[in-house]
């Protein structure tokens, strides 16, 4: 089994494809949605488009020829048309596809940081995905709720579930003061996990969480709630390790990094 990973590839910073590959290694089939000279919050970053449909289609053809079974993971979209391309190819290659996990990257800390067209494209993938991993800001924007000033997640959760009744999802970054809460919702019920808040801000923590969740759920076959808890603990450990090293970027030990 391989994880077909559609995400941005940034040169500077630790996030997106770099973070996922550091976590999952050769388990992934990386397909860049866009090339960036650095993370989008770094001044002067240059964006370079890719031949996305051609690369993704060829990757899937090779996977089929090699009898690979794949789980799709979709993160940052380079343009809104990519959502439609992914949806079409997901249906075309269902014979080798075990499921789809999406991290609907569009915002954080109460603000949207992608064009409106990208936000409007995400429902096309949320309609066919098995799992979604939005943070609280993304839940707000994607719920379609008209009032984005509500501090409690309840109204957004209700509207999001009504829009995507068959989707299982985990909402991250629910701030409860000294604690952070994750909420797992699925057609089978809901569960929560609370952990201490770490006073540190790093890009890429959502990617670490997603990679760890995929590892525990799809590879180690743990229950969803266990995978959520272990992914949260892995993310906390990564943040602590990065802070201990006084690093500006996340420090994710690779397979050859033994110290």
Short mmCIF file of C-alpha atoms in Angstrom, two decimals:
data_model
loop_
_atom_site.label_atom_id
_atom_site.label_comp_id
_atom_site.label_asym_id
_atom_site.label_seq_id
_atom_site.Cartn_x
_atom_site.Cartn_y
_atom_site.Cartn_z
CA UNK A 1 0.00 0.00 0.00
CA UNK A 2 1.20 3.50 -0.89
CA UNK A 3 -0.04 6.97 0.05
CA UNK A 4 -0.58 9.05 -3.09
CA UNK A 5 0.18 12.48 -1.66
CA UNK A 6 -0.95 15.63 -3.49
CA UNK A 7 0.49 18.68 -1.77
CA UNK A 8 2.67 21.73 -2.34
CA UNK A 9 6.45 21.35 -2.40
CA UNK A 10 8.20 24.26 -0.68
CA UNK A 11 11.98 24.71 -0.71
CA UNK A 12 12.30 26.74 2.51
CA UNK A 13 10.40 25.72 5.62
CA UNK A 14 9.19 22.35 6.87
CA UNK A 15 5.63 21.61 5.79
CA UNK A 16 3.54 20.03 3.04
CA UNK A 17 5.32 17.35 0.97
CA UNK A 18 8.63 17.74 2.84
CA UNK A 19 6.92 17.08 6.16
CA UNK A 20 4.81 14.19 4.89
CA UNK A 21 7.79 12.46 3.28
CA UNK A 22 9.90 12.97 6.40
CA UNK A 23 7.17 11.21 8.38
CA UNK A 24 6.17 8.42 5.99
CA UNK A 25 9.30 7.98 3.88
CA UNK A 26 9.01 5.67 0.89
CA UNK A 27 5.41 4.86 1.74
CA UNK A 28 4.32 7.94 -0.21
CA UNK A 29 3.96 8.66 -3.91
CA UNK A 30 4.56 12.44 -3.94
CA UNK A 31 2.72 14.51 -6.55
CA UNK A 32 3.39 18.26 -6.16
CA UNK A 33 0.37 20.50 -6.66
CA UNK A 34 2.67 23.52 -7.00
CA UNK A 35 6.36 24.35 -6.49
CA UNK A 36 7.14 27.14 -4.03
CA UNK A 37 10.51 28.67 -3.18
CA UNK A 38 9.32 28.76 0.44
CA UNK A 39 6.24 28.53 2.60
CA UNK A 40 3.61 31.10 1.64
CA UNK A 41 4.17 33.22 4.78
CA UNK A 42 7.82 33.82 3.82
CA UNK A 43 8.35 37.15 1.98
CA UNK A 44 9.40 36.99 -1.66
CA UNK A 45 8.24 33.43 -2.30
CA UNK A 46 7.94 32.46 -5.97
CA UNK A 47 5.26 30.04 -7.16
CA UNK A 48 5.80 27.74 -10.16
CA UNK A 49 2.97 25.73 -11.70
CA UNK A 50 3.34 22.06 -12.57
CA UNK A 51 1.90 19.82 -15.30
CA UNK A 52 -0.42 18.51 -12.64
CA UNK A 53 -2.93 16.39 -14.56
CA UNK A 54 -0.23 14.74 -16.67
CA UNK A 55 1.93 13.85 -13.65
CA UNK A 56 -1.01 12.59 -11.57
CA UNK A 57 -2.44 10.50 -14.43
CA UNK A 58 0.95 8.95 -15.20
CA UNK A 59 1.51 8.20 -11.51
CA UNK A 60 -1.81 6.38 -11.34
CA UNK A 61 -1.09 4.42 -14.52
CA UNK A 62 2.23 3.24 -13.12
CA UNK A 63 0.57 2.34 -9.81
CA UNK A 64 -2.04 0.26 -11.64
CA UNK A 65 0.63 -1.46 -13.74
CA UNK A 66 2.57 -2.31 -10.57
CA UNK A 67 -0.56 -3.58 -8.81
CA UNK A 68 -0.19 -0.95 -6.10
CA UNK A 69 -3.09 -0.27 -3.75
CA UNK A 70 -3.19 3.38 -2.81
CA UNK A 71 -4.71 5.71 -0.25
CA UNK A 72 -5.08 9.27 -1.50
CA UNK A 73 -3.99 12.18 0.70
CA UNK A 74 -4.78 15.66 -0.62
CA UNK A 75 -3.48 18.84 0.96
CA UNK A 76 -2.64 22.23 -0.58
CA UNK A 77 -4.26 22.84 -3.99
CA UNK A 78 -2.28 24.82 -6.54
CA UNK A 79 -5.41 25.96 -8.37
CA UNK A 80 -9.15 25.22 -8.17
CA UNK A 81 -9.18 23.00 -11.28
CA UNK A 82 -6.99 20.50 -9.45
CA UNK A 83 -9.93 19.56 -7.23
CA UNK A 84 -11.96 18.53 -10.26
CA UNK A 85 -9.00 16.66 -11.75
CA UNK A 86 -8.46 14.74 -8.51
CA UNK A 87 -12.15 13.88 -8.23
CA UNK A 88 -12.32 12.63 -11.83
CA UNK A 89 -9.17 10.51 -11.53
CA UNK A 90 -10.23 9.15 -8.14
CA UNK A 91 -13.37 7.78 -9.77
CA UNK A 92 -11.45 6.48 -12.79
CA UNK A 93 -8.91 4.62 -10.62
CA UNK A 94 -11.24 3.30 -7.95
CA UNK A 95 -9.99 -0.23 -8.69
CA UNK A 96 -6.65 0.59 -7.02
CA UNK A 97 -7.91 3.19 -4.51
CA UNK A 98 -8.56 2.23 -0.89
CA UNK A 99 -9.85 5.63 0.20
CA UNK A 100 -9.17 9.35 0.41
CA UNK A 101 -8.05 11.61 3.26
CA UNK A 102 -8.10 15.37 2.72
CA UNK A 103 -6.60 18.21 4.71
CA UNK A 104 -8.65 21.09 3.25
CA UNK A 105 -5.89 23.69 3.47
CA UNK A 106 -7.41 27.15 3.30
CA UNK A 107 -6.85 29.03 6.56
CA UNK A 108 -5.77 29.18 10.19
CA UNK A 109 -5.97 31.45 13.23
CA UNK A 110 -9.30 32.84 12.04
CA UNK A 111 -8.09 33.94 8.60
CA UNK A 112 -8.28 32.49 5.10
CA UNK A 113 -4.94 32.43 3.26
CA UNK A 114 -5.92 30.98 -0.12
CA UNK A 115 -7.92 32.57 -2.94
CA UNK A 116 -11.69 32.34 -2.68
CA UNK A 117 -11.70 30.05 -5.73
CA UNK A 118 -9.69 27.44 -3.82
CA UNK A 119 -12.13 27.58 -0.91
CA UNK A 120 -15.03 27.05 -3.30
CA UNK A 121 -13.28 24.04 -4.88
CA UNK A 122 -12.88 22.02 -1.67
CA UNK A 123 -16.50 20.76 -1.46
CA UNK A 124 -15.90 18.74 -4.64
CA UNK A 125 -13.37 16.65 -2.72
CA UNK A 126 -15.15 16.65 0.63
CA UNK A 127 -18.11 15.02 -1.14
CA UNK A 128 -16.06 11.95 -2.10
CA UNK A 129 -13.45 11.75 0.68
CA UNK A 130 -13.56 9.23 3.51
CA UNK A 131 -11.75 11.46 6.04
CA UNK A 132 -11.17 15.20 6.41
CA UNK A 133 -8.78 16.88 8.86
CA UNK A 134 -9.78 20.56 9.06
CA UNK A 135 -8.60 22.93 11.74
CA UNK A 136 -11.21 25.09 13.45
CA UNK A 137 -10.75 27.99 11.01
CA UNK A 138 -11.18 25.70 8.01
CA UNK A 139 -14.26 24.14 9.59
CA UNK A 140 -15.78 27.61 9.89
CA UNK A 141 -15.15 28.58 6.27
CA UNK A 142 -16.16 25.22 4.82
CA UNK A 143 -19.32 24.85 6.88
CA UNK A 144 -21.02 27.62 4.95
CA UNK A 145 -22.31 29.14 8.19
CA UNK A 146 -23.10 32.85 7.62
CA UNK A 147 -21.66 34.02 10.98
CA UNK A 148 -17.91 33.43 11.31
CA UNK A 149 -17.63 35.25 14.65
CA UNK A 150 -18.95 32.42 16.84
CA UNK A 151 -16.28 31.10 19.21
CA UNK A 152 -17.89 27.73 19.89
CA UNK A 153 -17.61 24.96 17.28
CA UNK A 154 -21.16 23.64 17.71
CA UNK A 155 -22.98 25.63 14.97
CA UNK A 156 -20.20 25.00 12.46
CA UNK A 157 -20.05 21.29 13.26
CA UNK A 158 -23.80 20.95 12.81
CA UNK A 159 -23.80 22.67 9.42
CA UNK A 160 -20.67 20.85 8.23
CA UNK A 161 -22.15 17.46 9.12
CA UNK A 162 -25.39 18.36 7.35
CA UNK A 163 -23.44 19.18 4.18
CA UNK A 164 -21.29 16.02 4.31
CA UNK A 165 -23.32 13.35 6.18
CA UNK A 166 -21.16 10.42 5.06
CA UNK A 167 -17.81 12.07 5.80
CA UNK A 168 -15.73 11.18 8.86
CA UNK A 169 -13.61 14.07 10.09
CA UNK A 170 -11.35 15.30 12.88
CA UNK A 171 -11.35 18.97 13.85
CA UNK A 172 -8.02 20.15 15.25
CA UNK A 173 -6.89 23.35 16.97
CA UNK A 174 -9.92 23.79 19.21
CA UNK A 175 -8.53 26.13 21.86
CA UNK A 176 -9.73 25.69 25.45
CA UNK A 177 -7.22 27.89 27.25
CA UNK A 178 -4.58 25.64 28.81
CA UNK A 179 -5.88 22.66 26.81
CA UNK A 180 -6.34 21.94 23.13
CA UNK A 181 -9.18 19.70 21.98
CA UNK A 182 -9.59 17.47 18.96
CA UNK A 183 -13.03 16.24 17.98
CA UNK A 184 -13.65 13.15 15.86
CA UNK A 185 -17.03 12.91 14.15
CA UNK A 186 -18.27 10.06 12.00
CA UNK A 187 -21.58 8.39 11.12
CA UNK A 188 -20.80 6.03 14.04
CA UNK A 189 -20.56 8.77 16.67
CA UNK A 190 -18.21 11.36 18.15
CA UNK A 191 -15.15 11.31 20.40
CA UNK A 192 -12.78 13.93 21.82
CA UNK A 193 -9.17 14.05 22.92
CA UNK A 194 -7.68 16.82 25.03
CA UNK A 195 -4.01 17.60 25.49
CA UNK A 196 -1.90 20.36 26.96
CA UNK A 197 -1.36 23.52 25.00
CA UNK A 198 2.25 24.12 23.94
CA UNK A 199 3.21 27.78 23.57
CA UNK A 200 4.93 27.51 20.20
CA UNK A 201 3.90 28.23 16.62
CA UNK A 202 5.27 26.11 13.79
CA UNK A 203 4.17 25.68 10.21
CA UNK A 204 3.62 22.08 9.19
CA UNK A 205 2.07 20.73 12.39
CA UNK A 206 -1.10 19.84 10.49
CA UNK A 207 1.00 17.80 8.06
CA UNK A 208 2.68 15.94 10.93
CA UNK A 209 -0.74 15.18 12.41
CA UNK A 210 -2.10 13.99 9.05
CA UNK A 211 0.89 11.74 8.36
CA UNK A 212 0.74 10.19 11.83
CA UNK A 213 -3.01 9.64 11.56
CA UNK A 214 -2.57 7.89 8.21
CA UNK A 215 0.23 5.74 9.63
CA UNK A 216 -1.78 4.61 12.66
CA UNK A 217 -5.13 4.22 10.90
CA UNK A 218 -4.20 2.73 7.51
CA UNK A 219 -0.92 0.95 8.26
CA UNK A 220 -1.17 -0.04 11.92
CA UNK A 221 -4.96 -0.60 11.72
CA UNK A 222 -5.77 1.15 14.99
CA UNK A 223 -9.26 2.46 15.73
CA UNK A 224 -9.89 6.03 14.51
CA UNK A 225 -9.94 7.47 18.04
CA UNK A 226 -6.62 5.78 18.84
CA UNK A 227 -5.11 7.05 15.58
CA UNK A 228 -6.30 10.58 16.45
CA UNK A 229 -4.76 10.40 19.93
CA UNK A 230 -1.45 9.00 18.69
CA UNK A 231 -1.28 11.59 15.91
CA UNK A 232 -1.81 14.36 18.44
CA UNK A 233 0.89 12.99 20.73
CA UNK A 234 3.30 12.65 17.79
CA UNK A 235 2.64 16.27 16.83
CA UNK A 236 3.24 17.45 20.40
CA UNK A 237 6.52 15.53 20.56
CA UNK A 238 7.64 17.08 17.27
CA UNK A 239 6.84 20.59 18.51
CA UNK A 240 8.70 20.01 21.78
CA UNK A 241 11.70 18.60 19.94
CA UNK A 242 11.79 21.58 17.56
CA UNK A 243 11.54 24.06 20.43
CA UNK A 244 14.26 22.24 22.41
CA UNK A 245 16.57 22.60 19.40
CA UNK A 246 15.68 26.30 19.18
CA UNK A 247 14.68 25.79 15.55
CA UNK A 248 12.62 28.24 13.50
CA UNK A 249 11.25 25.30 11.48
CA UNK A 250 9.83 21.98 12.57
CA UNK A 251 12.49 19.35 13.14
CA UNK A 252 11.25 15.98 11.90
CA UNK A 253 13.81 13.17 12.27
CA UNK A 254 14.36 11.45 8.93
CA UNK A 255 15.40 7.84 8.45
CA UNK A 256 19.12 8.78 8.46
CA UNK A 257 18.88 11.36 11.26
CA UNK A 258 19.95 9.28 14.26
CA UNK A 259 20.78 12.10 16.69
#
